[in-house]
Short mmCIF file of C-alpha atoms and ligand atoms in Angstrom, two decimals:
data_model
loop_
_atom_site.label_atom_id
_atom_site.label_comp_id
_atom_site.label_asym_id
_atom_site.label_seq_id
_atom_site.Cartn_x
_atom_site.Cartn_y
_atom_site.Cartn_z
CA MET A 1 28.49 6.38 -18.19
CA ALA A 2 26.01 6.63 -15.30
CA TRP A 3 26.84 9.14 -12.56
CA VAL A 4 25.58 8.87 -9.01
CA PHE A 5 25.67 11.61 -6.39
CA VAL A 6 27.14 10.24 -3.14
CA ASP A 7 27.78 12.56 -0.20
CA GLY A 8 28.77 15.60 -2.21
CA ASP A 9 30.51 13.98 -5.20
CA PHE A 10 29.44 12.58 -8.53
CA VAL A 11 30.98 9.13 -8.96
CA SER A 12 30.48 6.37 -11.53
CA LYS A 13 27.73 3.84 -10.88
CA GLU A 14 30.41 1.19 -10.19
CA GLU A 15 32.11 3.37 -7.59
CA ALA A 16 28.91 4.54 -5.89
CA LYS A 17 29.16 3.02 -2.42
CA LEU A 18 28.23 3.62 1.21
CA SER A 19 29.85 2.10 4.29
CA VAL A 20 28.68 -1.27 5.61
CA TYR A 21 28.39 0.59 8.93
CA ASP A 22 25.75 2.88 7.45
CA HIS A 23 22.59 2.62 9.56
CA GLY A 24 20.53 2.72 6.36
CA LEU A 25 21.94 -0.74 5.66
CA LEU A 26 22.16 -1.99 9.25
CA TYR A 27 18.69 -0.86 10.36
CA GLY A 28 16.78 0.57 7.40
CA ASP A 29 17.25 3.87 9.24
CA GLY A 30 16.68 6.54 6.63
CA VAL A 31 14.20 7.94 4.14
CA PHE A 32 13.87 7.99 0.38
CA GLU A 33 11.98 9.55 -2.50
CA GLY A 34 11.20 8.66 -6.09
CA ILE A 35 10.70 11.43 -8.63
CA ARG A 36 10.19 11.51 -12.40
CA ALA A 37 11.39 13.84 -15.11
CA TYR A 38 9.49 14.07 -18.38
CA GLU A 39 10.94 15.66 -21.51
CA GLY A 40 13.23 18.08 -19.72
CA LYS A 41 11.02 18.90 -16.72
CA VAL A 42 10.83 17.41 -13.23
CA PHE A 43 7.26 16.67 -12.19
CA ARG A 44 6.24 18.13 -8.80
CA LEU A 45 9.83 18.40 -7.59
CA ARG A 46 8.91 20.69 -4.69
CA GLU A 47 6.20 18.30 -3.44
CA HIS A 48 8.61 15.36 -3.51
CA MET A 49 11.31 17.33 -1.69
CA GLU A 50 8.81 18.50 0.91
CA ARG A 51 7.70 14.91 1.49
CA LEU A 52 11.35 13.84 1.82
CA TYR A 53 12.04 16.55 4.41
CA ALA A 54 8.79 15.72 6.23
CA SER A 55 9.72 12.01 6.39
CA ALA A 56 13.21 12.95 7.66
CA HIS A 57 11.69 15.31 10.24
CA ALA A 58 9.36 12.55 11.44
CA ILE A 59 12.27 10.21 12.17
CA LEU A 60 14.45 13.03 13.62
CA LEU A 61 16.91 12.86 10.74
CA GLU A 62 18.65 16.04 9.69
CA VAL A 63 19.09 16.36 5.92
CA PRO A 64 22.51 17.96 5.40
CA TYR A 65 21.32 20.35 2.63
CA SER A 66 18.75 23.08 2.37
CA LEU A 67 15.72 22.06 0.34
CA GLU A 68 16.66 24.50 -2.44
CA ASP A 69 20.24 23.19 -2.66
CA PHE A 70 18.95 19.63 -2.68
CA GLU A 71 16.62 20.43 -5.59
CA GLU A 72 19.64 21.71 -7.50
CA ILE A 73 21.53 18.45 -6.75
CA VAL A 74 18.59 16.50 -8.21
CA LEU A 75 18.61 18.64 -11.37
CA GLU A 76 22.40 18.35 -11.66
CA THR A 77 22.17 14.54 -11.38
CA LEU A 78 19.81 14.53 -14.38
CA ARG A 79 22.16 16.84 -16.30
CA ARG A 80 25.24 14.74 -15.57
CA ASN A 81 23.40 11.69 -16.85
CA GLU A 82 22.02 13.59 -19.85
CA LEU A 83 18.54 12.42 -18.94
CA ALA A 84 15.56 14.50 -20.06
CA THR A 85 13.16 11.70 -19.13
CA GLY A 86 13.86 9.37 -16.26
CA TYR A 87 13.38 8.29 -12.69
CA ILE A 88 15.27 9.83 -9.78
CA ARG A 89 15.89 8.01 -6.53
CA ILE A 90 16.95 9.98 -3.47
CA VAL A 91 18.17 8.12 -0.40
CA VAL A 92 19.06 9.85 2.86
CA THR A 93 20.32 7.47 5.51
CA ARG A 94 21.23 8.05 9.15
CA GLY A 95 24.84 7.67 8.01
CA ARG A 96 27.82 5.76 9.26
CA GLY A 97 27.83 4.76 12.90
CA ASP A 98 28.70 1.85 15.13
CA LEU A 99 26.86 -1.47 15.37
CA GLY A 100 24.40 -0.30 18.03
CA LEU A 101 21.09 0.98 16.70
CA ASP A 102 21.30 4.29 18.58
CA PRO A 103 21.46 6.99 15.87
CA ARG A 104 23.68 9.14 18.11
CA SER A 105 26.68 7.18 16.80
CA CYS A 106 25.97 8.58 13.29
CA PRO A 107 27.34 12.14 13.04
CA ARG A 108 26.09 12.90 9.53
CA ALA A 109 23.40 11.61 7.20
CA SER A 110 24.51 9.96 3.93
CA VAL A 111 22.91 11.23 0.73
CA VAL A 112 22.59 9.36 -2.56
CA VAL A 113 20.89 10.53 -5.76
CA ILE A 114 20.50 8.13 -8.70
CA ALA A 115 18.89 8.95 -12.06
CA GLU A 116 17.99 6.24 -14.55
CA PRO A 117 15.44 5.41 -17.23
CA LEU A 118 12.76 3.21 -15.58
CA ALA A 119 9.46 1.58 -16.51
CA LEU A 120 7.97 -0.30 -13.57
CA PHE A 121 5.80 -2.75 -15.50
CA PRO A 122 6.34 -4.11 -19.03
CA LYS A 123 4.86 -1.75 -21.65
CA GLU A 124 2.08 -4.13 -22.75
CA LEU A 125 0.66 -4.24 -19.22
CA TYR A 126 -0.06 -0.49 -19.39
CA GLU A 127 -2.30 -1.26 -22.37
CA LYS A 128 -3.77 -4.59 -21.22
CA GLY A 129 -3.95 -3.87 -17.49
CA ILE A 130 -2.43 -5.74 -14.56
CA ARG A 131 -3.68 -8.44 -12.17
CA LEU A 132 -3.73 -7.72 -8.42
CA PHE A 133 -3.48 -10.21 -5.57
CA THR A 134 -4.57 -9.43 -2.02
CA VAL A 135 -1.67 -10.58 0.12
CA ALA A 136 -1.76 -11.99 3.64
CA VAL A 137 0.72 -9.43 4.96
CA ARG A 138 -1.02 -6.27 6.22
CA ARG A 139 -0.05 -2.62 5.92
CA PRO A 140 1.23 -1.61 9.36
CA ARG A 141 -0.79 0.66 11.63
CA GLN A 142 0.24 4.30 12.08
CA ASP A 143 1.50 3.53 15.59
CA ILE A 144 3.64 0.60 14.45
CA LEU A 145 5.37 1.82 11.27
CA PRO A 146 3.65 4.91 9.86
CA PRO A 147 2.91 4.31 6.16
CA GLN A 148 3.02 8.06 5.44
CA VAL A 149 6.71 8.18 6.35
CA LYS A 150 8.64 7.11 3.27
CA SER A 151 11.33 5.36 5.29
CA LEU A 152 13.92 2.82 4.14
CA ASN A 153 12.00 0.23 6.12
CA TYR A 154 10.18 -1.24 3.10
CA LEU A 155 10.22 -4.90 4.07
CA ASN A 156 6.42 -4.87 4.44
CA ASN A 157 6.15 -3.73 0.82
CA VAL A 158 8.84 -6.12 -0.44
CA TYR A 159 7.16 -9.03 1.31
CA ALA A 160 3.82 -8.04 -0.24
CA LYS A 161 5.33 -7.87 -3.72
CA VAL A 162 6.99 -11.26 -3.25
CA GLN A 163 3.71 -12.85 -2.12
CA ALA A 164 1.85 -11.43 -5.13
CA ARG A 165 4.53 -12.49 -7.61
CA ARG A 166 4.75 -15.98 -6.12
CA ALA A 167 0.98 -16.30 -6.55
CA GLY A 168 1.48 -15.47 -10.24
CA TYR A 169 0.10 -11.92 -10.12
CA ASP A 170 1.65 -8.61 -11.20
CA GLU A 171 1.17 -6.57 -8.05
CA ALA A 172 0.05 -6.81 -4.43
CA LEU A 173 -2.99 -5.25 -2.80
CA LEU A 174 -2.55 -4.67 0.92
CA LEU A 175 -5.30 -4.40 3.53
CA ASN A 176 -4.84 -2.76 6.91
CA THR A 177 -5.16 -4.73 10.15
CA GLU A 178 -8.93 -4.09 10.13
CA GLY A 179 -9.31 -5.50 6.65
CA TYR A 180 -9.84 -2.24 4.73
CA VAL A 181 -8.11 -1.61 1.44
CA THR A 182 -4.93 0.48 1.67
CA GLU A 183 -2.64 0.44 -1.38
CA GLY A 184 -0.29 -1.57 -3.59
CA SER A 185 3.33 -2.35 -2.68
CA GLY A 186 4.43 1.00 -4.12
CA GLU A 187 1.25 2.56 -5.54
CA ASN A 188 -2.03 4.07 -4.40
CA ILE A 189 -5.31 2.52 -5.53
CA PHE A 190 -8.35 4.11 -7.16
CA VAL A 191 -11.70 2.57 -8.06
CA VAL A 192 -14.41 3.93 -10.32
CA LYS A 193 -18.01 3.17 -9.31
CA ASP A 194 -21.05 4.61 -11.06
CA GLY A 195 -18.96 7.37 -12.62
CA ALA A 196 -17.29 8.47 -9.35
CA LEU A 197 -13.62 8.11 -8.51
CA LEU A 198 -12.85 6.75 -5.03
CA THR A 199 -9.58 6.27 -3.18
CA PRO A 200 -8.86 5.30 0.44
CA PRO A 201 -8.27 8.17 2.90
CA PRO A 202 -4.73 8.53 4.35
CA TRP A 203 -5.76 7.42 7.85
CA VAL A 204 -6.39 3.81 6.74
CA GLY A 205 -2.63 3.55 6.28
CA ILE A 206 -1.23 4.73 2.97
CA LEU A 207 1.55 6.87 1.65
CA LYS A 208 0.03 10.18 0.52
CA GLY A 209 1.00 9.78 -3.10
CA ILE A 210 1.92 12.77 -5.22
CA THR A 211 0.50 11.02 -8.29
CA ARG A 212 -2.65 10.31 -6.26
CA ALA A 213 -3.01 14.03 -5.50
CA ALA A 214 -2.46 14.93 -9.17
CA VAL A 215 -5.11 12.40 -10.28
CA LEU A 216 -7.63 13.75 -7.76
CA GLU A 217 -7.01 17.28 -9.10
CA LEU A 218 -7.32 16.15 -12.73
CA ALA A 219 -10.60 14.36 -11.99
CA LYS A 220 -12.08 17.44 -10.32
CA GLU A 221 -10.98 19.68 -13.21
CA ARG A 222 -12.72 17.35 -15.62
CA GLY A 223 -15.95 17.18 -13.66
CA ILE A 224 -15.45 13.59 -12.54
CA PRO A 225 -16.76 13.33 -8.95
CA ALA A 226 -13.77 12.26 -6.85
CA ARG A 227 -13.53 11.61 -3.14
CA GLU A 228 -11.69 9.71 -0.44
CA GLU A 229 -13.69 6.78 0.87
CA VAL A 230 -12.95 3.75 3.01
CA LEU A 231 -12.98 0.77 0.65
CA THR A 232 -13.57 -2.92 1.30
CA LEU A 233 -12.34 -5.70 -0.92
CA THR A 234 -15.94 -6.14 -2.10
CA ASP A 235 -15.91 -2.52 -3.29
CA VAL A 236 -12.81 -3.31 -5.33
CA TYR A 237 -14.20 -6.59 -6.73
CA THR A 238 -17.42 -4.89 -7.83
CA ALA A 239 -15.87 -1.66 -9.15
CA ASP A 240 -16.39 -0.64 -12.77
CA GLU A 241 -12.71 0.28 -13.10
CA VAL A 242 -9.60 0.00 -10.92
CA PHE A 243 -6.17 1.57 -11.40
CA LEU A 244 -2.97 2.20 -9.44
CA THR A 245 -0.93 5.39 -9.29
CA GLY A 246 2.67 6.06 -8.36
CA THR A 247 5.74 7.90 -9.53
CA ALA A 248 7.48 4.73 -10.70
CA ALA A 249 4.28 2.99 -11.90
CA GLU A 250 2.62 6.20 -13.23
CA ILE A 251 -1.03 5.19 -13.92
CA VAL A 252 -1.57 1.49 -14.51
CA PRO A 253 -4.99 -0.05 -15.19
CA VAL A 254 -6.08 -3.12 -13.17
CA VAL A 255 -8.25 -5.69 -14.93
CA GLU A 256 -8.36 -8.49 -12.38
CA VAL A 257 -8.27 -8.69 -8.58
CA ASP A 258 -7.99 -12.09 -6.83
CA GLY A 259 -9.49 -13.88 -9.84
CA ARG A 260 -12.42 -11.43 -10.20
CA THR A 261 -12.61 -9.63 -13.52
CA ILE A 262 -12.95 -5.88 -13.11
CA GLY A 263 -15.57 -4.27 -15.33
CA ALA A 264 -15.20 -5.44 -18.90
CA GLY A 265 -11.77 -6.98 -18.22
CA LYS A 266 -9.97 -4.21 -20.05
CA PRO A 267 -8.85 -0.68 -19.08
CA GLY A 268 -11.97 1.47 -18.62
CA PRO A 269 -12.88 4.86 -20.14
CA ILE A 270 -12.33 6.99 -17.00
CA THR A 271 -8.94 5.35 -16.43
CA GLY A 272 -8.09 6.13 -20.05
CA GLU A 273 -9.23 9.74 -19.77
CA LEU A 274 -7.22 10.31 -16.60
CA LEU A 275 -4.18 8.56 -18.04
CA GLU A 276 -4.24 10.86 -21.03
CA ALA A 277 -4.74 13.95 -18.85
CA PHE A 278 -1.88 12.86 -16.58
CA ARG A 279 0.39 12.32 -19.57
CA ALA A 280 -0.40 15.82 -20.82
CA LEU A 281 0.14 17.34 -17.37
CA THR A 282 3.57 15.72 -16.95
CA ARG A 283 4.62 17.17 -20.33
CA THR A 284 3.53 20.71 -19.53
CA GLU A 285 4.11 21.30 -15.84
CA GLY A 286 7.47 20.90 -14.08
CA VAL A 287 10.81 22.37 -13.06
CA PRO A 288 13.14 22.71 -16.08
CA ILE A 289 16.28 20.58 -15.87
CA ALA A 290 18.24 23.16 -17.88
CA PRO A 291 20.81 25.06 -15.77
CA SER A 292 19.27 27.85 -13.71
CA GLY A 293 22.62 29.50 -12.99
CA ARG A 294 22.29 28.39 -9.40
CA ARG A 295 25.30 26.47 -8.11
CA VAL A 296 25.74 24.33 -5.03
N1 PMP B 301 2.40 4.00 -1.79
C1 PMP B 301 3.64 3.56 -1.54
C2 PMP B 301 3.83 2.57 -0.44
C3 PMP B 301 4.72 4.02 -2.31
O1 PMP B 301 5.96 3.58 -2.06
C4 PMP B 301 4.50 4.93 -3.36
C5 PMP B 301 5.63 5.40 -4.21
N2 PMP B 301 6.24 6.56 -3.70
C6 PMP B 301 3.17 5.37 -3.58
C7 PMP B 301 2.16 4.88 -2.78
C8 PMP B 301 2.85 6.37 -4.64
O2 PMP B 301 3.32 7.65 -4.28
P1 PMP B 301 3.77 8.71 -5.37
O3 PMP B 301 2.66 8.89 -6.32
O4 PMP B 301 4.08 9.92 -4.60
O5 PMP B 301 4.98 8.14 -6.03
#
């Protein structure tokens, strides 16, 4: 049976419910996080929790647990579900209020933690590579809906994914309002050009991915020149290799963008090297799921 943490209790998946008056539902008022556990260890748990608390802080939402206690709730959710490897979804909403959008009617945030096995794309696509489609919908500007806040307001991303899927592609590529490359619907983008690894800087309008940061570190450790650079669609079309990174997606090679074949049309060598290094890192580093003795 699957157990879900809802506002202090573990309940069955079927019984896991929030109120229809929750402002997370009514207004997308809340924040969320996606985390992965690999073989008994949670990858970069502290970084994910810090991003969750930073997103909550940015929207003036008080998380009703200390960061340390919340980490323990995440670990306990994995234990209850007997998951050594899996995906964790944290949702913190503004909580139950009245029908007005003013958050002052919501006395306490609602907290949900779900843990499940998850593979974002079918397994063969990780070997063959995926096809990206540049969608018409743009990533919002920082002063409209800040992409670095991981809020429940994901309609921009959902709309992008729908456009890409309806065009017959696997994933969306979003530009910003000035036409520069930002990211996928739920992943950061990297290109390889002449042996160097390039990824858009945060200010163009991206979520600062934790996988992205890990990949940049791994590249530097391995002597692969890696830097943030503003990218145009032409840079992507003419790249030697392209791949996406994200907690849910992990590292997924891209072999086609808007009908242009990337490189040799199959996952490239630097992508492969980084994928292998990332796999090794996720199996070695991490917070053990096993009980620490700490109770909340
Ligand atoms: N961009 C967006 C819009 C995302 O939702 C995600 C997933 N959290 C990412 C990038 C990748 O971030 P991370 O590697 O931290 O999962």
